[in-house]
Structure formats: C-alpha cells, structure tokens
Short mmCIF file of N, CA and C in Angstrom, two decimals:
data_model
loop_
_atom_site.label_atom_id
_atom_site.label_comp_id
_atom_site.label_asym_id
_atom_site.label_seq_id
_atom_site.Cartn_x
_atom_site.Cartn_y
_atom_site.Cartn_z
N MET L 9 2.06 -26.18 -19.49
CA MET L 9 2.24 -25.99 -18.69
C MET L 9 2.92 -25.02 -17.72
N GLU L 10 1.67 -24.22 -17.19
CA GLU L 10 2.86 -23.18 -16.60
C GLU L 10 3.19 -23.34 -15.60
N CYS L 11 4.65 -22.07 -15.27
CA CYS L 11 5.93 -22.89 -13.77
C CYS L 11 5.22 -22.02 -12.04
N LYS L 12 4.78 -23.23 -11.91
CA LYS L 12 4.25 -22.41 -10.63
C LYS L 12 5.44 -21.11 -9.92
N CYS L 13 6.93 -21.76 -9.89
CA CYS L 13 7.84 -21.26 -9.07
C CYS L 13 8.12 -19.42 -9.08
N ARG L 14 8.55 -19.18 -8.15
CA ARG L 14 8.91 -18.14 -7.92
C ARG L 14 9.72 -17.12 -8.63
N THR L 15 9.78 -15.68 -8.87
CA THR L 15 10.79 -15.49 -10.35
C THR L 15 11.40 -15.11 -8.53
N SER L 16 12.70 -15.12 -9.23
CA SER L 16 14.48 -14.30 -8.25
C SER L 16 14.60 -13.26 -7.86
N SER L 17 14.51 -12.88 -6.72
CA SER L 17 13.95 -11.14 -7.34
C SER L 17 15.51 -11.21 -5.66
N PRO L 18 16.04 -11.19 -6.21
CA PRO L 18 16.57 -11.14 -4.67
C PRO L 18 16.35 -9.95 -3.80
N ASN L 19 16.93 -9.02 -4.26
CA ASN L 19 16.81 -7.41 -3.64
C ASN L 19 15.25 -6.72 -2.96
N LEU L 20 14.24 -7.48 -3.47
CA LEU L 20 13.25 -6.36 -3.03
C LEU L 20 13.56 -7.08 -1.66
N VAL L 21 12.72 -6.05 -1.11
CA VAL L 21 12.74 -5.62 0.46
C VAL L 21 11.30 -4.81 0.61
N LEU L 22 10.82 -5.34 0.89
CA LEU L 22 9.06 -4.61 1.94
C LEU L 22 9.25 -4.32 2.91
N TYR L 23 8.92 -3.11 3.48
CA TYR L 23 8.77 -2.44 4.80
C TYR L 23 7.24 -2.52 4.80
N SER L 24 6.61 -3.19 5.97
CA SER L 24 5.41 -2.89 5.81
C SER L 24 4.97 -3.01 7.56
N TYR L 25 3.43 -3.08 8.13
CA TYR L 25 3.17 -3.09 8.58
C TYR L 25 2.50 -3.93 8.45
N TRP L 26 1.77 -5.40 9.98
CA TRP L 26 0.70 -6.52 9.17
C TRP L 26 -0.72 -5.77 9.19
N GLN L 27 -1.14 -4.84 9.83
CA GLN L 27 -2.57 -3.82 9.66
C GLN L 27 -2.43 -3.20 8.64
N SER L 28 -1.78 -2.76 7.51
CA SER L 28 -2.05 -1.53 6.94
C SER L 28 -2.42 -1.84 5.41
N SER L 29 -3.68 -1.51 5.15
CA SER L 29 -3.77 -2.08 4.35
C SER L 29 -3.65 -2.06 3.36
N CYS L 30 -2.82 -0.39 2.54
CA CYS L 30 -1.51 -0.40 1.32
C CYS L 30 -1.06 -1.56 1.54
N ALA L 31 -0.17 -1.76 2.62
CA ALA L 31 1.10 -2.93 2.26
C ALA L 31 0.23 -4.26 2.53
N TRP L 32 -1.04 -4.69 2.59
CA TRP L 32 -1.70 -5.31 2.02
C TRP L 32 -1.90 -5.67 0.22
N ARG L 33 -2.26 -4.54 0.09
CA ARG L 33 -1.72 -4.98 -1.83
C ARG L 33 -1.00 -4.90 -2.27
N VAL L 34 -0.02 -4.85 -1.70
CA VAL L 34 1.87 -4.72 -2.25
C VAL L 34 2.12 -6.09 -2.04
N ARG L 35 1.81 -6.17 -1.14
CA ARG L 35 1.71 -8.00 -0.80
C ARG L 35 1.39 -8.92 -1.46
N PHE L 36 0.06 -8.22 -1.77
CA PHE L 36 -0.97 -9.03 -2.91
C PHE L 36 -0.03 -8.75 -4.23
N ALA L 37 0.08 -7.80 -4.48
CA ALA L 37 1.22 -7.91 -5.68
C ALA L 37 2.38 -8.78 -5.86
N LEU L 38 3.67 -8.35 -4.67
CA LEU L 38 4.66 -9.06 -5.46
C LEU L 38 3.77 -11.32 -5.71
N ASN L 39 3.13 -11.37 -3.88
CA ASN L 39 2.27 -12.82 -3.84
C ASN L 39 2.01 -13.07 -5.77
N LEU L 40 1.11 -12.39 -6.36
CA LEU L 40 0.65 -12.63 -7.35
C LEU L 40 1.37 -12.61 -8.21
N LYS L 41 2.67 -11.77 -8.42
CA LYS L 41 2.96 -12.02 -9.61
C LYS L 41 4.59 -12.73 -9.25
N GLY L 42 4.65 -13.54 -7.97
CA GLY L 42 5.00 -14.60 -7.79
C GLY L 42 6.75 -14.28 -7.84
N LEU L 43 6.82 -13.14 -6.81
CA LEU L 43 8.07 -12.93 -6.59
C LEU L 43 8.25 -12.58 -4.74
N SER L 44 10.00 -13.17 -5.13
CA SER L 44 9.61 -12.96 -3.01
C SER L 44 10.33 -12.27 -3.16
N TYR L 45 10.52 -12.00 -1.54
CA TYR L 45 10.64 -10.54 -0.90
C TYR L 45 11.32 -10.97 0.13
N GLU L 46 11.84 -9.90 0.90
CA GLU L 46 11.70 -9.61 2.45
C GLU L 46 11.56 -9.53 3.49
N TYR L 47 10.71 -9.63 3.71
CA TYR L 47 9.37 -8.21 5.17
C TYR L 47 10.61 -8.18 5.37
N LYS L 48 10.32 -6.74 5.84
CA LYS L 48 10.43 -6.23 7.40
C LYS L 48 9.85 -5.67 7.60
N ALA L 49 9.21 -5.62 8.96
CA ALA L 49 8.33 -5.26 10.38
C ALA L 49 8.37 -4.09 10.43
N VAL L 50 8.38 -2.39 10.54
CA VAL L 50 7.72 -1.76 10.95
C VAL L 50 6.18 -1.45 11.73
N ASN L 51 6.37 -2.09 13.22
CA ASN L 51 5.09 -1.49 13.95
C ASN L 51 5.11 -0.17 14.30
N LEU L 52 3.69 0.73 13.92
CA LEU L 52 3.40 1.84 13.82
C LEU L 52 2.94 1.82 15.08
N ALA L 53 2.66 1.06 15.79
CA ALA L 53 1.98 1.07 17.59
C ALA L 53 3.18 1.44 17.97
N LYS L 54 4.43 0.90 17.80
CA LYS L 54 5.27 1.52 18.34
C LYS L 54 6.22 2.54 18.37
N GLY L 55 5.75 3.38 17.04
CA GLY L 55 6.43 4.37 16.24
C GLY L 55 7.43 4.25 15.34
N GLU L 56 7.95 3.02 15.17
CA GLU L 56 8.82 2.07 14.29
C GLU L 56 9.10 2.85 13.01
N GLN L 57 8.31 3.34 11.99
CA GLN L 57 8.24 4.55 11.22
C GLN L 57 8.98 5.47 11.99
N PHE L 58 9.28 6.53 13.57
CA PHE L 58 10.18 7.39 12.98
C PHE L 58 11.61 7.09 13.94
N SER L 59 11.31 5.24 13.21
CA SER L 59 12.93 5.01 13.20
C SER L 59 14.30 5.97 12.68
N PRO L 60 15.49 5.92 12.76
CA PRO L 60 15.92 6.81 12.36
C PRO L 60 16.31 5.76 10.36
N GLU L 61 16.53 4.64 10.91
CA GLU L 61 16.66 3.47 9.52
C GLU L 61 15.21 4.05 8.16
N PHE L 62 14.26 3.63 8.99
CA PHE L 62 13.69 4.43 8.54
C PHE L 62 13.09 5.43 7.46
N GLU L 63 13.26 6.53 8.76
CA GLU L 63 13.13 8.23 7.99
C GLU L 63 14.20 8.18 6.65
N GLN L 64 14.79 7.40 6.82
CA GLN L 64 16.26 7.29 5.30
C GLN L 64 15.49 6.95 4.40
N LEU L 65 14.61 5.74 4.85
CA LEU L 65 13.74 5.81 3.22
C LEU L 65 12.42 6.15 2.65
N ASN L 66 11.81 6.69 3.95
CA ASN L 66 10.38 7.69 3.84
C ASN L 66 10.46 8.57 5.20
N PRO L 67 10.68 9.53 4.69
CA PRO L 67 10.56 11.09 5.68
C PRO L 67 9.11 11.15 6.18
N LEU L 68 7.80 10.29 5.34
CA LEU L 68 6.59 10.54 5.48
C LEU L 68 6.07 9.80 6.60
N HIS L 69 7.31 8.81 6.91
CA HIS L 69 7.26 7.83 8.63
C HIS L 69 5.01 6.77 6.94
N TYR L 70 5.41 6.77 5.98
CA TYR L 70 4.27 5.73 5.99
C TYR L 70 5.00 4.82 5.82
N VAL L 71 4.43 3.24 5.70
CA VAL L 71 4.53 2.02 4.89
C VAL L 71 2.63 2.45 4.20
N PRO L 72 3.38 1.15 2.88
CA PRO L 72 4.42 0.42 2.83
C PRO L 72 5.77 0.85 2.08
N VAL L 73 6.37 0.67 1.89
CA VAL L 73 8.27 1.05 1.30
C VAL L 73 9.10 -0.24 0.10
N LEU L 74 8.65 0.39 -0.29
CA LEU L 74 9.89 -1.70 -1.17
C LEU L 74 11.75 -1.05 -1.69
N VAL L 75 12.36 -1.51 -1.68
CA VAL L 75 13.45 -1.33 -1.67
C VAL L 75 14.09 -2.39 -2.87
N ASP L 76 14.64 -1.80 -4.21
CA ASP L 76 15.00 -3.15 -4.87
C ASP L 76 16.26 -2.45 -5.51
N GLY L 77 16.42 -3.32 -4.49
CA GLY L 77 18.61 -1.79 -5.29
C GLY L 77 18.89 -1.12 -4.75
N ASP L 78 18.88 -0.14 -5.44
CA ASP L 78 18.89 1.16 -5.52
C ASP L 78 18.28 2.05 -5.38
N VAL L 79 16.89 0.90 -5.89
CA VAL L 79 15.44 2.05 -6.24
C VAL L 79 14.90 1.83 -5.03
N VAL L 80 14.19 3.35 -4.42
CA VAL L 80 13.40 2.42 -3.45
C VAL L 80 12.21 3.49 -3.34
N VAL L 81 11.00 2.94 -3.33
CA VAL L 81 9.98 3.31 -4.13
C VAL L 81 8.89 3.43 -2.61
N SER L 82 8.05 4.48 -1.82
CA SER L 82 7.43 4.16 -0.51
C SER L 82 5.81 5.22 -2.22
N ASP L 83 4.20 4.33 -0.98
CA ASP L 83 2.88 4.72 -1.56
C ASP L 83 2.81 3.32 -2.60
N SER L 84 1.90 2.39 -1.70
CA SER L 84 1.54 1.53 -2.19
C SER L 84 0.96 1.79 -3.89
N TYR L 85 0.79 2.61 -4.08
CA TYR L 85 0.17 3.17 -5.90
C TYR L 85 0.76 3.92 -6.43
N ALA L 86 2.56 3.77 -6.55
CA ALA L 86 3.59 3.86 -6.76
C ALA L 86 4.20 2.32 -7.03
N ILE L 87 4.17 1.19 -5.86
CA ILE L 87 4.73 0.42 -5.97
C ILE L 87 4.18 -0.28 -6.75
N LEU L 88 2.74 -0.30 -6.91
CA LEU L 88 2.54 -1.42 -8.24
C LEU L 88 2.97 -0.60 -8.91
N LEU L 89 2.47 0.57 -9.69
CA LEU L 89 2.87 1.64 -10.74
C LEU L 89 3.88 0.04 -11.11
N TYR L 90 5.29 -0.07 -9.79
CA TYR L 90 6.06 -0.28 -10.22
C TYR L 90 7.33 -1.64 -10.39
N LEU L 91 5.69 -1.84 -10.40
CA LEU L 91 6.43 -3.74 -10.20
C LEU L 91 5.93 -4.47 -11.47
N GLU L 92 4.87 -2.74 -12.08
CA GLU L 92 4.14 -3.41 -12.91
C GLU L 92 5.07 -3.96 -13.91
N GLU L 93 5.29 -2.47 -14.17
CA GLU L 93 6.96 -1.26 -14.71
C GLU L 93 7.97 -2.78 -15.01
N LYS L 94 8.26 -3.11 -14.04
CA LYS L 94 10.05 -3.48 -13.73
C LYS L 94 9.36 -5.13 -13.76
N TYR L 95 8.12 -6.22 -13.21
CA TYR L 95 8.98 -6.65 -13.33
C TYR L 95 6.98 -6.95 -14.95
N PRO L 96 7.36 -7.20 -16.07
CA PRO L 96 6.08 -7.48 -16.27
C PRO L 96 4.92 -8.52 -16.22
N GLN L 97 6.21 -9.70 -16.08
CA GLN L 97 5.02 -11.51 -16.13
C GLN L 97 3.95 -11.52 -14.95
N LYS L 98 2.97 -11.97 -14.94
CA LYS L 98 2.40 -12.29 -14.24
C LYS L 98 1.62 -11.11 -14.82
N ALA L 99 1.00 -10.50 -15.57
CA ALA L 99 0.35 -8.62 -15.05
C ALA L 99 -0.49 -8.61 -14.07
N LEU L 100 -0.36 -7.83 -13.37
CA LEU L 100 -1.79 -7.45 -12.60
C LEU L 100 -3.05 -6.71 -13.79
N LEU L 101 -2.84 -5.71 -14.36
CA LEU L 101 -3.60 -5.19 -15.13
C LEU L 101 -4.06 -6.18 -16.07
N PRO L 102 -5.02 -5.68 -16.77
CA PRO L 102 -5.27 -6.32 -18.18
C PRO L 102 -5.14 -5.23 -19.22
N ASP L 103 -4.41 -6.87 -20.47
CA ASP L 103 -3.92 -5.67 -21.55
C ASP L 103 -4.94 -4.12 -22.11
N ASP L 104 -6.37 -4.92 -22.09
CA ASP L 104 -7.47 -4.04 -22.93
C ASP L 104 -7.30 -2.39 -22.29
N PRO L 105 -6.88 -1.30 -23.54
CA PRO L 105 -6.70 -0.37 -22.51
C PRO L 105 -7.89 -0.37 -22.00
N GLN L 106 -9.21 -0.54 -21.84
CA GLN L 106 -10.62 0.37 -21.08
C GLN L 106 -10.78 -0.41 -20.25
N ARG L 107 -10.04 -1.75 -19.74
CA ARG L 107 -10.01 -2.36 -18.92
C ARG L 107 -8.91 -1.27 -17.92
N ARG L 108 -7.91 -1.40 -18.45
CA ARG L 108 -6.90 -1.49 -17.11
C ARG L 108 -7.35 -0.32 -16.97
N TYR L 109 -7.29 0.97 -18.61
CA TYR L 109 -7.79 2.42 -16.86
C TYR L 109 -9.16 1.85 -16.53
N LEU L 110 -9.21 1.01 -16.30
CA LEU L 110 -10.81 1.34 -15.31
C LEU L 110 -10.02 0.92 -14.25
N ASN L 111 -9.25 0.04 -14.18
CA ASN L 111 -8.69 -0.76 -12.88
C ASN L 111 -8.05 0.14 -12.41
N LEU L 112 -6.98 1.60 -13.30
CA LEU L 112 -6.72 2.35 -12.94
C LEU L 112 -7.08 3.56 -11.70
N GLN L 113 -8.22 3.89 -12.30
CA GLN L 113 -9.43 4.72 -12.26
C GLN L 113 -9.68 4.32 -10.50
N ALA L 114 -10.31 2.38 -10.00
CA ALA L 114 -10.02 2.36 -9.48
C ALA L 114 -9.27 2.51 -8.04
N ALA L 115 -7.88 2.11 -8.70
CA ALA L 115 -7.17 1.57 -7.76
C ALA L 115 -6.86 3.40 -7.03
N SER L 116 -6.70 4.74 -8.47
CA SER L 116 -6.98 5.91 -7.78
C SER L 116 -8.07 6.40 -6.46
N ILE L 117 -9.58 5.36 -6.87
CA ILE L 117 -10.30 6.65 -6.25
C ILE L 117 -9.89 5.85 -4.53
N ILE L 118 -9.36 4.57 -4.65
CA ILE L 118 -9.10 3.94 -3.81
C ILE L 118 -7.43 4.81 -2.86
N SER L 119 -6.90 4.41 -3.67
CA SER L 119 -5.43 4.90 -3.48
C SER L 119 -6.29 7.05 -2.67
N SER L 120 -5.71 7.36 -3.04
CA SER L 120 -6.28 9.02 -2.88
C SER L 120 -7.61 9.35 -2.70
N SER L 121 -8.53 8.87 -2.51
CA SER L 121 -10.01 9.46 -2.21
C SER L 121 -10.49 8.85 -0.41
N ILE L 122 -10.32 6.83 -0.69
CA ILE L 122 -10.76 6.44 0.30
C ILE L 122 -9.71 5.90 1.46
N GLN L 123 -8.45 5.35 0.99
CA GLN L 123 -7.83 5.32 2.89
C GLN L 123 -7.87 6.34 3.12
N PRO L 124 -7.19 7.28 2.59
CA PRO L 124 -6.46 8.43 3.69
C PRO L 124 -7.39 8.94 4.34
N LEU L 125 -8.87 8.65 4.20
CA LEU L 125 -10.12 9.42 4.76
C LEU L 125 -10.22 8.61 6.41
N HIS L 126 -9.98 7.19 6.02
CA HIS L 126 -9.45 5.94 7.95
C HIS L 126 -7.90 5.97 7.54
N MET L 127 -7.57 6.49 7.66
CA MET L 127 -6.14 5.98 8.18
C MET L 127 -5.92 5.83 10.04
N VAL L 128 -5.17 5.31 10.78
CA VAL L 128 -5.48 5.01 12.49
C VAL L 128 -4.60 6.92 12.70
N SER L 129 -4.25 6.77 11.96
CA SER L 129 -3.63 8.52 12.62
C SER L 129 -4.94 9.30 12.61
N MET L 130 -5.40 9.96 10.89
CA MET L 130 -6.55 10.92 10.75
C MET L 130 -7.19 10.30 12.17
N LEU L 131 -7.74 9.13 11.51
CA LEU L 131 -9.37 9.14 12.98
C LEU L 131 -8.85 9.48 14.24
N LYS L 132 -7.33 8.99 15.04
CA LYS L 132 -6.94 9.20 16.10
C LYS L 132 -7.04 11.08 16.14
N TYR L 133 -6.44 12.02 15.36
CA TYR L 133 -6.48 13.24 15.42
C TYR L 133 -8.04 13.89 16.12
N LEU L 134 -8.65 12.96 14.60
CA LEU L 134 -10.40 13.69 15.23
C LEU L 134 -11.13 12.63 16.49
N GLU L 135 -10.65 11.15 16.47
CA GLU L 135 -10.65 11.16 18.03
C GLU L 135 -10.68 13.02 19.19
N GLU L 136 -9.36 12.73 18.93
CA GLU L 136 -8.83 13.74 20.04
C GLU L 136 -9.96 15.33 20.02
N LYS L 137 -9.92 15.39 18.85
CA LYS L 137 -10.39 17.08 17.53
C LYS L 137 -12.34 17.14 18.75
N ILE L 138 -12.57 16.28 18.33
CA ILE L 138 -14.72 16.37 17.81
C ILE L 138 -15.36 15.56 19.10
N GLY L 139 -14.37 14.41 19.31
CA GLY L 139 -14.38 13.21 19.93
C GLY L 139 -14.75 11.69 19.99
N PRO L 140 -15.28 10.55 20.45
CA PRO L 140 -14.69 9.06 20.32
C PRO L 140 -15.70 8.92 19.05
N GLU L 141 -16.71 9.38 18.25
CA GLU L 141 -17.84 8.61 18.16
C GLU L 141 -17.43 8.72 16.16
N GLU L 142 -17.63 10.03 16.11
CA GLU L 142 -17.62 11.35 14.78
C GLU L 142 -16.20 9.98 14.39
N PRO L 143 -15.54 10.00 14.10
CA PRO L 143 -13.96 9.49 13.71
C PRO L 143 -14.26 8.62 12.44
N LEU L 144 -15.50 7.52 13.06
CA LEU L 144 -16.00 6.33 13.08
C LEU L 144 -16.91 6.50 11.41
N LEU L 145 -17.77 7.49 12.49
CA LEU L 145 -18.53 7.75 10.34
C LEU L 145 -18.35 8.94 9.93
N TRP L 146 -17.32 9.16 9.89
CA TRP L 146 -16.32 10.25 8.60
C TRP L 146 -16.40 9.13 8.33
N ALA L 147 -15.60 8.21 8.29
CA ALA L 147 -14.88 7.38 7.68
C ALA L 147 -16.18 6.31 6.38
N LEU L 148 -16.68 5.60 7.82
CA LEU L 148 -18.08 5.44 6.77
C LEU L 148 -18.63 6.55 6.23
N SER L 149 -18.48 7.04 5.82
CA SER L 149 -19.71 8.48 5.22
C SER L 149 -18.28 8.47 3.69
N SER L 150 -17.28 7.80 4.56
CA SER L 150 -15.95 8.10 2.94
C SER L 150 -16.03 7.40 2.25
N ILE L 151 -15.56 6.21 2.79
CA ILE L 151 -15.69 4.39 1.98
C ILE L 151 -17.09 4.95 1.05
N GLU L 152 -18.21 4.91 1.59
CA GLU L 152 -19.01 4.45 1.17
C GLU L 152 -19.44 6.21 -0.66
N LYS L 153 -19.60 6.72 0.04
CA LYS L 153 -19.01 7.68 -1.00
C LYS L 153 -18.35 8.24 -2.33
N GLY L 154 -16.41 7.10 -1.83
CA GLY L 154 -15.96 6.72 -2.42
C GLY L 154 -16.71 5.16 -3.19
N PHE L 155 -17.47 4.26 -3.04
CA PHE L 155 -17.68 3.63 -4.06
C PHE L 155 -18.96 3.78 -4.29
N LEU L 156 -20.03 4.34 -4.33
CA LEU L 156 -20.98 4.72 -3.76
C LEU L 156 -21.26 5.63 -4.95
N GLY L 157 -19.65 7.05 -4.82
CA GLY L 157 -20.79 8.31 -5.38
C GLY L 157 -20.13 8.23 -6.98
#
C-alpha cells in the first residue's frame, strides 16, 4: 500500500504568482512529489517583483523562485531539475533514458523557445511599440511553431 502522506520539507518556500505558467509548473511538481512548502505570493501586476526582498532572491525579477534552506533556485526549468535531484522520491521523469530525454527536450522547448515569447512583459512591450493586435498574433505563432515545428 502506497503512503499518501506528504514528504516533510519544512524549508521549502516558493515565491510565485498565481497567473504565471512557469510557477504553475513548479507547483505541479511540488504537489506530484508530495512536498510541502510555504507559498509566498508575488503580485506581478502590482510590481512586487521589484521589492528589495524579492530582488535579493532574484535580481531578474522573475517568478518562480524556490528557497530550500540556504539554496535559492530561480527559473522553473532549473527548479524542476533541482527538485528531481534533491527529492528523488516520486520521480517526475521516466527511468527509460530515451523517454527521459524526450521529456527534457519538450520541457526545454517550452521553457526556452515558447514561453518567453508570450511573457506579459514582452507582449506589453510589443503592444506599445507596434500596436495592440500584433503581440497576440506573434505569441500564437511562436506557440504553434514550438509545438508543430
């Protein structure tokens, strides 16, 4: 019989924003691994990512940020890899090397090639520079290219 209890990890703190797809990935991973954590909301719409406290954690002002004791990891992809190595129970990746690296390839494409192109800050910048319709079309095009290309 499998234990449904959560793994004790009292030092985990996740700085996150509820609408961030990057932060969603990390929350999913923490929950799939059964890790308990403290959630600290960072309201990007209110500019809380520019607070002195958050800037010490991540000078790039992005969420998510995971704090595990003295270790601070930012960027969802790096956080997922950190969690997989530090907390190997309930693995997120398959044991089979071919399937494992296919999963890592898909995660890298999403994290590096698709997601950055539709970040709110990027779309807002494009809207200011070229007009209100173009950013959405550009984001859709980059998402389609990433998944179909």
